[in-house]
Amino acid sequence: MKVQVQLFGAFRDYAPAALVELELTEGACVADLRAAMNAYGTAHWPAFRPGLLQRSAFASETAVLREDDPLPTGGTLVILPPVAGG
């Protein structure tokens, strides 16, 4: 299944289009998407920081997803890096 991930925050520095499309197996979960994003980032983004990915959350159009949640079909997922502020 094809999964589109919209990039926010520091991830936008890696890809000017702010969108990545990945191919995952049917029934994949968020942990599978995280692994695919890690492989993609390592292969395509010279300045990629895996630690940032590990601390980031994935969300659908309606909810923040947990690692064992199945990926929703259709629609775009987003990756939300951690933010800091006061």
PDB file of N, CA and C in Angstrom:
ATOM      1  N   MET A   1       0.842  -1.177   0.000  1.00  0.00           N
ATOM      2  CA  MET A   1       0.000   0.000   0.000  1.00  0.00           C
ATOM      3  C   MET A   1       0.881   1.232   0.000  1.00  0.00           C
ATOM      4  N   LYS A   2       0.417   2.259  -0.704  1.00  0.00           N
ATOM      5  CA  LYS A   2       1.163   3.512  -0.746  1.00  0.00           C
ATOM      6  C   LYS A   2       0.706   4.395   0.407  1.00  0.00           C
ATOM      7  N   VAL A   3       1.697   4.988   1.063  1.00  0.00           N
ATOM      8  CA  VAL A   3       1.423   5.869   2.191  1.00  0.00           C
ATOM      9  C   VAL A   3       2.096   7.205   1.911  1.00  0.00           C
ATOM     10  N   GLN A   4       1.325   8.267   1.976  1.00  0.00           N
ATOM     11  CA  GLN A   4       1.878   9.614   1.838  1.00  0.00           C
ATOM     12  C   GLN A   4       2.029  10.215   3.225  1.00  0.00           C
ATOM     13  N   VAL A   5       3.199  10.801   3.462  1.00  0.00           N
ATOM     14  CA  VAL A   5       3.490  11.423   4.752  1.00  0.00           C
ATOM     15  C   VAL A   5       3.834  12.885   4.508  1.00  0.00           C
ATOM     16  N   GLN A   6       3.036  13.770   5.078  1.00  0.00           N
ATOM     17  CA  GLN A   6       3.306  15.201   4.997  1.00  0.00           C
ATOM     18  C   GLN A   6       4.294  15.554   6.097  1.00  0.00           C
ATOM     19  N   LEU A   7       5.295  16.341   5.741  1.00  0.00           N
ATOM     20  CA  LEU A   7       6.378  16.670   6.664  1.00  0.00           C
ATOM     21  C   LEU A   7       6.160  18.046   7.283  1.00  0.00           C
ATOM     22  N   PHE A   8       6.443  18.134   8.574  1.00  0.00           N
ATOM     23  CA  PHE A   8       6.343  19.397   9.300  1.00  0.00           C
ATOM     24  C   PHE A   8       7.635  19.650  10.065  1.00  0.00           C
ATOM     25  N   GLY A   9       7.806  20.877  10.527  1.00  0.00           N
ATOM     26  CA  GLY A   9       8.948  21.242  11.358  1.00  0.00           C
ATOM     27  C   GLY A   9      10.270  20.970  10.667  1.00  0.00           C
ATOM     28  N   ALA A  10      11.208  20.406  11.415  1.00  0.00           N
ATOM     29  CA  ALA A  10      12.556  20.155  10.905  1.00  0.00           C
ATOM     30  C   ALA A  10      12.565  19.204   9.713  1.00  0.00           C
ATOM     31  N   PHE A  11      11.558  18.369   9.581  1.00  0.00           N
ATOM     32  CA  PHE A  11      11.513  17.441   8.442  1.00  0.00           C
ATOM     33  C   PHE A  11      11.330  18.177   7.115  1.00  0.00           C
ATOM     34  N   ARG A  12      10.768  19.369   7.146  1.00  0.00           N
ATOM     35  CA  ARG A  12      10.600  20.132   5.907  1.00  0.00           C
ATOM     36  C   ARG A  12      11.950  20.563   5.340  1.00  0.00           C
ATOM     37  N   ASP A  13      12.959  20.659   6.195  1.00  0.00           N
ATOM     38  CA  ASP A  13      14.292  21.006   5.713  1.00  0.00           C
ATOM     39  C   ASP A  13      14.868  19.891   4.852  1.00  0.00           C
ATOM     40  N   TYR A  14      14.430  18.667   5.065  1.00  0.00           N
ATOM     41  CA  TYR A  14      14.931  17.517   4.310  1.00  0.00           C
ATOM     42  C   TYR A  14      14.318  17.419   2.921  1.00  0.00           C
ATOM     43  N   ALA A  15      13.076  17.799   2.776  1.00  0.00           N
ATOM     44  CA  ALA A  15      12.364  17.633   1.503  1.00  0.00           C
ATOM     45  C   ALA A  15      11.543  18.886   1.207  1.00  0.00           C
ATOM     46  N   PRO A  16      11.963  19.680   0.243  1.00  0.00           N
ATOM     47  CA  PRO A  16      11.259  20.916  -0.068  1.00  0.00           C
ATOM     48  C   PRO A  16       9.787  20.711  -0.418  1.00  0.00           C
ATOM     49  N   ALA A  17       9.436  19.584  -1.001  1.00  0.00           N
ATOM     50  CA  ALA A  17       8.035  19.325  -1.359  1.00  0.00           C
ATOM     51  C   ALA A  17       7.191  19.041  -0.118  1.00  0.00           C
ATOM     52  N   ALA A  18       7.839  18.769   1.012  1.00  0.00           N
ATOM     53  CA  ALA A  18       7.177  18.508   2.291  1.00  0.00           C
ATOM     54  C   ALA A  18       6.244  17.303   2.231  1.00  0.00           C
ATOM     55  N   LEU A  19       6.551  16.361   1.323  1.00  0.00           N
ATOM     56  CA  LEU A  19       5.724  15.168   1.190  1.00  0.00           C
ATOM     57  C   LEU A  19       6.603  14.004   0.751  1.00  0.00           C
ATOM     58  N   VAL A  20       6.410  12.862   1.381  1.00  0.00           N
ATOM     59  CA  VAL A  20       7.130  11.643   1.027  1.00  0.00           C
ATOM     60  C   VAL A  20       6.095  10.557   0.773  1.00  0.00           C
ATOM     61  N   GLU A  21       6.318   9.773  -0.266  1.00  0.00           N
ATOM     62  CA  GLU A  21       5.433   8.640  -0.533  1.00  0.00           C
ATOM     63  C   GLU A  21       6.233   7.365  -0.375  1.00  0.00           C
ATOM     64  N   LEU A  22       5.717   6.457   0.439  1.00  0.00           N
ATOM     65  CA  LEU A  22       6.392   5.196   0.734  1.00  0.00           C
ATOM     66  C   LEU A  22       5.490   4.028   0.388  1.00  0.00           C
ATOM     67  N   GLU A  23       6.094   2.899   0.074  1.00  0.00           N
ATOM     68  CA  GLU A  23       5.354   1.670  -0.193  1.00  0.00           C
ATOM     69  C   GLU A  23       5.527   0.756   1.009  1.00  0.00           C
ATOM     70  N   LEU A  24       4.419   0.368   1.630  1.00  0.00           N
ATOM     71  CA  LEU A  24       4.437  -0.546   2.775  1.00  0.00           C
ATOM     72  C   LEU A  24       3.506  -1.713   2.488  1.00  0.00           C
ATOM     73  N   THR A  25       3.658  -2.781   3.250  1.00  0.00           N
ATOM     74  CA  THR A  25       2.805  -3.941   3.064  1.00  0.00           C
ATOM     75  C   THR A  25       1.421  -3.673   3.633  1.00  0.00           C
ATOM     76  N   GLU A  26       0.421  -4.333   3.082  1.00  0.00           N
ATOM     77  CA  GLU A  26      -0.935  -4.229   3.614  1.00  0.00           C
ATOM     78  C   GLU A  26      -0.927  -4.631   5.085  1.00  0.00           C
ATOM     79  N   GLY A  27      -1.679  -3.930   5.895  1.00  0.00           N
ATOM     80  CA  GLY A  27      -1.741  -4.229   7.316  1.00  0.00           C
ATOM     81  C   GLY A  27      -0.601  -3.651   8.124  1.00  0.00           C
ATOM     82  N   ALA A  28       0.213  -2.777   7.512  1.00  0.00           N
ATOM     83  CA  ALA A  28       1.344  -2.173   8.228  1.00  0.00           C
ATOM     84  C   ALA A  28       0.833  -1.297   9.370  1.00  0.00           C
ATOM     85  N   CYS A  29       1.674  -1.168  10.382  1.00  0.00           N
ATOM     86  CA  CYS A  29       1.335  -0.322  11.527  1.00  0.00           C
ATOM     87  C   CYS A  29       2.306   0.857  11.581  1.00  0.00           C
ATOM     88  N   VAL A  30       2.106   1.717  12.552  1.00  0.00           N
ATOM     89  CA  VAL A  30       2.928   2.919  12.684  1.00  0.00           C
ATOM     90  C   VAL A  30       4.403   2.557  12.864  1.00  0.00           C
ATOM     91  N   ALA A  31       4.706   1.506  13.607  1.00  0.00           N
ATOM     92  CA  ALA A  31       6.100   1.091  13.785  1.00  0.00           C
ATOM     93  C   ALA A  31       6.737   0.734  12.434  1.00  0.00           C
ATOM     94  N   ASP A  32       5.967   0.123  11.546  1.00  0.00           N
ATOM     95  CA  ASP A  32       6.470  -0.198  10.205  1.00  0.00           C
ATOM     96  C   ASP A  32       6.728   1.077   9.411  1.00  0.00           C
ATOM     97  N   LEU A  33       5.836   2.050   9.547  1.00  0.00           N
ATOM     98  CA  LEU A  33       6.022   3.332   8.868  1.00  0.00           C
ATOM     99  C   LEU A  33       7.262   4.034   9.398  1.00  0.00           C
ATOM    100  N   ARG A  34       7.475   4.000  10.700  1.00  0.00           N
ATOM    101  CA  ARG A  34       8.659   4.635  11.293  1.00  0.00           C
ATOM    102  C   ARG A  34       9.934   3.989  10.729  1.00  0.00           C
ATOM    103  N   ALA A  35       9.947   2.670  10.622  1.00  0.00           N
ATOM    104  CA  ALA A  35      11.109   1.965  10.071  1.00  0.00           C
ATOM    105  C   ALA A  35      11.331   2.345   8.606  1.00  0.00           C
ATOM    106  N   ALA A  36      10.250   2.447   7.842  1.00  0.00           N
ATOM    107  CA  ALA A  36      10.359   2.836   6.435  1.00  0.00           C
ATOM    108  C   ALA A  36      10.851   4.274   6.296  1.00  0.00           C
ATOM    109  N   MET A  37      10.367   5.154   7.166  1.00  0.00           N
ATOM    110  CA  MET A  37      10.839   6.548   7.145  1.00  0.00           C
ATOM    111  C   MET A  37      12.321   6.623   7.499  1.00  0.00           C
ATOM    112  N   ASN A  38      12.754   5.799   8.437  1.00  0.00           N
ATOM    113  CA  ASN A  38      14.173   5.769   8.811  1.00  0.00           C
ATOM    114  C   ASN A  38      15.025   5.327   7.625  1.00  0.00           C
ATOM    115  N   ALA A  39      14.590   4.279   6.938  1.00  0.00           N
ATOM    116  CA  ALA A  39      15.336   3.799   5.772  1.00  0.00           C
ATOM    117  C   ALA A  39      15.346   4.851   4.663  1.00  0.00           C
ATOM    118  N   TYR A  40      14.214   5.485   4.432  1.00  0.00           N
ATOM    119  CA  TYR A  40      14.118   6.521   3.404  1.00  0.00           C
ATOM    120  C   TYR A  40      15.021   7.702   3.753  1.00  0.00           C
ATOM    121  N   GLY A  41      14.933   8.168   4.989  1.00  0.00           N
ATOM    122  CA  GLY A  41      15.739   9.305   5.408  1.00  0.00           C
ATOM    123  C   GLY A  41      17.228   9.024   5.306  1.00  0.00           C
ATOM    124  N   THR A  42      17.636   7.842   5.721  1.00  0.00           N
ATOM    125  CA  THR A  42      19.048   7.460   5.657  1.00  0.00           C
ATOM    126  C   THR A  42      19.539   7.435   4.210  1.00  0.00           C
ATOM    127  N   ALA A  43      18.697   6.967   3.293  1.00  0.00           N
ATOM    128  CA  ALA A  43      19.081   6.842   1.892  1.00  0.00           C
ATOM    129  C   ALA A  43      19.015   8.153   1.111  1.00  0.00           C
ATOM    130  N   HIS A  44      18.106   9.074   1.486  1.00  0.00           N
ATOM    131  CA  HIS A  44      17.851  10.244   0.655  1.00  0.00           C
ATOM    132  C   HIS A  44      18.205  11.599   1.263  1.00  0.00           C
ATOM    133  N   TRP A  45      18.358  11.675   2.550  1.00  0.00           N
ATOM    134  CA  TRP A  45      18.586  12.965   3.193  1.00  0.00           C
ATOM    135  C   TRP A  45      19.947  12.969   3.901  1.00  0.00           C
ATOM    136  N   PRO A  46      20.965  13.608   3.327  1.00  0.00           N
ATOM    137  CA  PRO A  46      22.304  13.595   3.935  1.00  0.00           C
ATOM    138  C   PRO A  46      22.347  14.102   5.379  1.00  0.00           C
ATOM    139  N   ALA A  47      21.519  15.061   5.724  1.00  0.00           N
ATOM    140  CA  ALA A  47      21.538  15.629   7.078  1.00  0.00           C
ATOM    141  C   ALA A  47      20.539  14.957   8.024  1.00  0.00           C
ATOM    142  N   PHE A  48      19.972  13.831   7.615  1.00  0.00           N
ATOM    143  CA  PHE A  48      18.942  13.140   8.398  1.00  0.00           C
ATOM    144  C   PHE A  48      19.438  12.785   9.794  1.00  0.00           C
ATOM    145  N   ARG A  49      18.582  13.035  10.792  1.00  0.00           N
ATOM    146  CA  ARG A  49      18.889  12.700  12.186  1.00  0.00           C
ATOM    147  C   ARG A  49      17.873  11.664  12.664  1.00  0.00           C
ATOM    148  N   PRO A  50      18.261  10.397  12.762  1.00  0.00           N
ATOM    149  CA  PRO A  50      17.334   9.348  13.196  1.00  0.00           C
ATOM    150  C   PRO A  50      16.718   9.614  14.569  1.00  0.00           C
ATOM    151  N   GLY A  51      17.440  10.272  15.453  1.00  0.00           N
ATOM    152  CA  GLY A  51      16.913  10.569  16.782  1.00  0.00           C
ATOM    153  C   GLY A  51      15.675  11.450  16.732  1.00  0.00           C
ATOM    154  N   LEU A  52      15.639  12.377  15.782  1.00  0.00           N
ATOM    155  CA  LEU A  52      14.470  13.230  15.614  1.00  0.00           C
ATOM    156  C   LEU A  52      13.258  12.394  15.218  1.00  0.00           C
ATOM    157  N   LEU A  53      13.466  11.449  14.325  1.00  0.00           N
ATOM    158  CA  LEU A  53      12.377  10.571  13.906  1.00  0.00           C
ATOM    159  C   LEU A  53      11.858   9.747  15.078  1.00  0.00           C
ATOM    160  N   GLN A  54      12.743   9.256  15.913  1.00  0.00           N
ATOM    161  CA  GLN A  54      12.331   8.422  17.041  1.00  0.00           C
ATOM    162  C   GLN A  54      11.488   9.193  18.051  1.00  0.00           C
ATOM    163  N   ARG A  55      11.688  10.503  18.145  1.00  0.00           N
ATOM    164  CA  ARG A  55      10.934  11.324  19.101  1.00  0.00           C
ATOM    165  C   ARG A  55       9.702  11.979  18.474  1.00  0.00           C
ATOM    166  N   SER A  56       9.453  11.704  17.205  1.00  0.00           N
ATOM    167  CA  SER A  56       8.336  12.319  16.499  1.00  0.00           C
ATOM    168  C   SER A  56       7.093  11.435  16.557  1.00  0.00           C
ATOM    169  N   ALA A  57       5.943  12.061  16.370  1.00  0.00           N
ATOM    170  CA  ALA A  57       4.667  11.344  16.361  1.00  0.00           C
ATOM    171  C   ALA A  57       4.107  11.334  14.946  1.00  0.00           C
ATOM    172  N   PHE A  58       3.294  10.322  14.665  1.00  0.00           N
ATOM    173  CA  PHE A  58       2.559  10.255  13.404  1.00  0.00           C
ATOM    174  C   PHE A  58       1.090  10.463  13.713  1.00  0.00           C
ATOM    175  N   ALA A  59       0.392  11.125  12.801  1.00  0.00           N
ATOM    176  CA  ALA A  59      -1.033  11.371  13.001  1.00  0.00           C
ATOM    177  C   ALA A  59      -1.788  11.188  11.693  1.00  0.00           C
ATOM    178  N   SER A  60      -3.043  10.784  11.834  1.00  0.00           N
ATOM    179  CA  SER A  60      -3.961  10.730  10.699  1.00  0.00           C
ATOM    180  C   SER A  60      -4.695  12.062  10.655  1.00  0.00           C
ATOM    181  N   GLU A  61      -5.733  12.121   9.867  1.00  0.00           N
ATOM    182  CA  GLU A  61      -6.527  13.344   9.791  1.00  0.00           C
ATOM    183  C   GLU A  61      -7.325  13.582  11.065  1.00  0.00           C
ATOM    184  N   THR A  62      -7.472  12.532  11.897  1.00  0.00           N
ATOM    185  CA  THR A  62      -8.339  12.667  13.074  1.00  0.00           C
ATOM    186  C   THR A  62      -7.674  12.360  14.409  1.00  0.00           C
ATOM    187  N   ALA A  63      -6.477  11.739  14.407  1.00  0.00           N
ATOM    188  CA  ALA A  63      -5.898  11.320  15.690  1.00  0.00           C
ATOM    189  C   ALA A  63      -4.387  11.156  15.603  1.00  0.00           C
ATOM    190  N   VAL A  64      -3.738  11.308  16.751  1.00  0.00           N
ATOM    191  CA  VAL A  64      -2.335  10.942  16.876  1.00  0.00           C
ATOM    192  C   VAL A  64      -2.302   9.423  17.022  1.00  0.00           C
ATOM    193  N   LEU A  65      -1.396   8.783  16.297  1.00  0.00           N
ATOM    194  CA  LEU A  65      -1.354   7.327  16.241  1.00  0.00           C
ATOM    195  C   LEU A  65      -0.280   6.751  17.153  1.00  0.00           C
ATOM    196  N   ARG A  66      -0.558   5.580  17.697  1.00  0.00           N
ATOM    197  CA  ARG A  66       0.413   4.863  18.530  1.00  0.00           C
ATOM    198  C   ARG A  66       1.179   3.867  17.676  1.00  0.00           C
ATOM    199  N   GLU A  67       2.306   3.391  18.185  1.00  0.00           N
ATOM    200  CA  GLU A  67       3.197   2.518  17.423  1.00  0.00           C
ATOM    201  C   GLU A  67       2.508   1.269  16.881  1.00  0.00           C
ATOM    202  N   ASP A  68       1.588   0.697  17.630  1.00  0.00           N
ATOM    203  CA  ASP A  68       0.959  -0.543  17.173  1.00  0.00           C
ATOM    204  C   ASP A  68      -0.355  -0.318  16.433  1.00  0.00           C
ATOM    205  N   ASP A  69      -0.746   0.934  16.216  1.00  0.00           N
ATOM    206  CA  ASP A  69      -1.962   1.231  15.457  1.00  0.00           C
ATOM    207  C   ASP A  69      -1.754   0.880  13.990  1.00  0.00           C
ATOM    208  N   PRO A  70      -2.750   0.249  13.368  1.00  0.00           N
ATOM    209  CA  PRO A  70      -2.657   0.021  11.923  1.00  0.00           C
ATOM    210  C   PRO A  70      -2.750   1.347  11.180  1.00  0.00           C
ATOM    211  N   LEU A  71      -2.081   1.416  10.045  1.00  0.00           N
ATOM    212  CA  LEU A  71      -2.126   2.638   9.256  1.00  0.00           C
ATOM    213  C   LEU A  71      -3.481   2.754   8.575  1.00  0.00           C
ATOM    214  N   PRO A  72      -4.101   3.910   8.653  1.00  0.00           N
ATOM    215  CA  PRO A  72      -5.383   4.092   7.967  1.00  0.00           C
ATOM    216  C   PRO A  72      -5.172   4.093   6.454  1.00  0.00           C
ATOM    217  N   THR A  73      -6.143   3.609   5.727  1.00  0.00           N
ATOM    218  CA  THR A  73      -6.056   3.621   4.273  1.00  0.00           C
ATOM    219  C   THR A  73      -6.651   4.912   3.743  1.00  0.00           C
ATOM    220  N   GLY A  74      -6.061   5.420   2.702  1.00  0.00           N
ATOM    221  CA  GLY A  74      -6.534   6.670   2.119  1.00  0.00           C
ATOM    222  C   GLY A  74      -6.120   7.850   2.976  1.00  0.00           C
ATOM    223  N   GLY A  75      -5.988   8.985   2.354  1.00  0.00           N
ATOM    224  CA  GLY A  75      -5.597  10.169   3.098  1.00  0.00           C
ATOM    225  C   GLY A  75      -4.102  10.233   3.324  1.00  0.00           C
ATOM    226  N   THR A  76      -3.678  11.340   3.816  1.00  0.00           N
ATOM    227  CA  THR A  76      -2.262  11.586   4.078  1.00  0.00           C
ATOM    228  C   THR A  76      -2.017  11.560   5.576  1.00  0.00           C
ATOM    229  N   LEU A  77      -0.933  10.925   5.969  1.00  0.00           N
ATOM    230  CA  LEU A  77      -0.497  10.959   7.365  1.00  0.00           C
ATOM    231  C   LEU A  77       0.453  12.134   7.525  1.00  0.00           C
ATOM    232  N   VAL A  78       0.671  12.556   8.740  1.00  0.00           N
ATOM    233  CA  VAL A  78       1.630  13.630   9.006  1.00  0.00           C
ATOM    234  C   VAL A  78       2.622  13.130  10.050  1.00  0.00           C
ATOM    235  N   ILE A  79       3.838  13.673   9.954  1.00  0.00           N
ATOM    236  CA  ILE A  79       4.834  13.414  10.982  1.00  0.00           C
ATOM    237  C   ILE A  79       5.025  14.717  11.745  1.00  0.00           C
ATOM    238  N   LEU A  80       4.943  14.616  13.066  1.00  0.00           N
ATOM    239  CA  LEU A  80       4.996  15.773  13.932  1.00  0.00           C
ATOM    240  C   LEU A  80       6.237  15.691  14.820  1.00  0.00           C
ATOM    241  N   PRO A  81       7.265  16.463  14.507  1.00  0.00           N
ATOM    242  CA  PRO A  81       8.443  16.446  15.365  1.00  0.00           C
ATOM    243  C   PRO A  81       8.144  17.128  16.691  1.00  0.00           C
ATOM    244  N   PRO A  82       8.942  16.821  17.708  1.00  0.00           N
ATOM    245  CA  PRO A  82       8.727  17.479  18.989  1.00  0.00           C
ATOM    246  C   PRO A  82       8.993  18.971  18.865  1.00  0.00           C
ATOM    247  N   VAL A  83       8.333  19.737  19.705  1.00  0.00           N
ATOM    248  CA  VAL A  83       8.523  21.178  19.717  1.00  0.00           C
ATOM    249  C   VAL A  83       8.950  21.606  21.111  1.00  0.00           C
ATOM    250  N   ALA A  84       9.600  22.736  21.171  1.00  0.00           N
ATOM    251  CA  ALA A  84      10.009  23.287  22.456  1.00  0.00           C
ATOM    252  C   ALA A  84       9.479  24.703  22.546  1.00  0.00           C
ATOM    253  N   GLY A  85       9.306  25.160  23.712  1.00  0.00           N
ATOM    254  CA  GLY A  85       8.819  26.525  23.863  1.00  0.00           C
ATOM    255  C   GLY A  85       8.605  26.842  25.323  1.00  0.00           C
ATOM    256  N   GLY A  86       8.193  28.032  25.566  1.00  0.00           N
ATOM    257  CA  GLY A  86       8.012  28.443  26.946  1.00  0.00           C
ATOM    258  C   GLY A  86       6.624  28.911  27.226  1.00  0.00           C
TER     259      GLY A  86
END
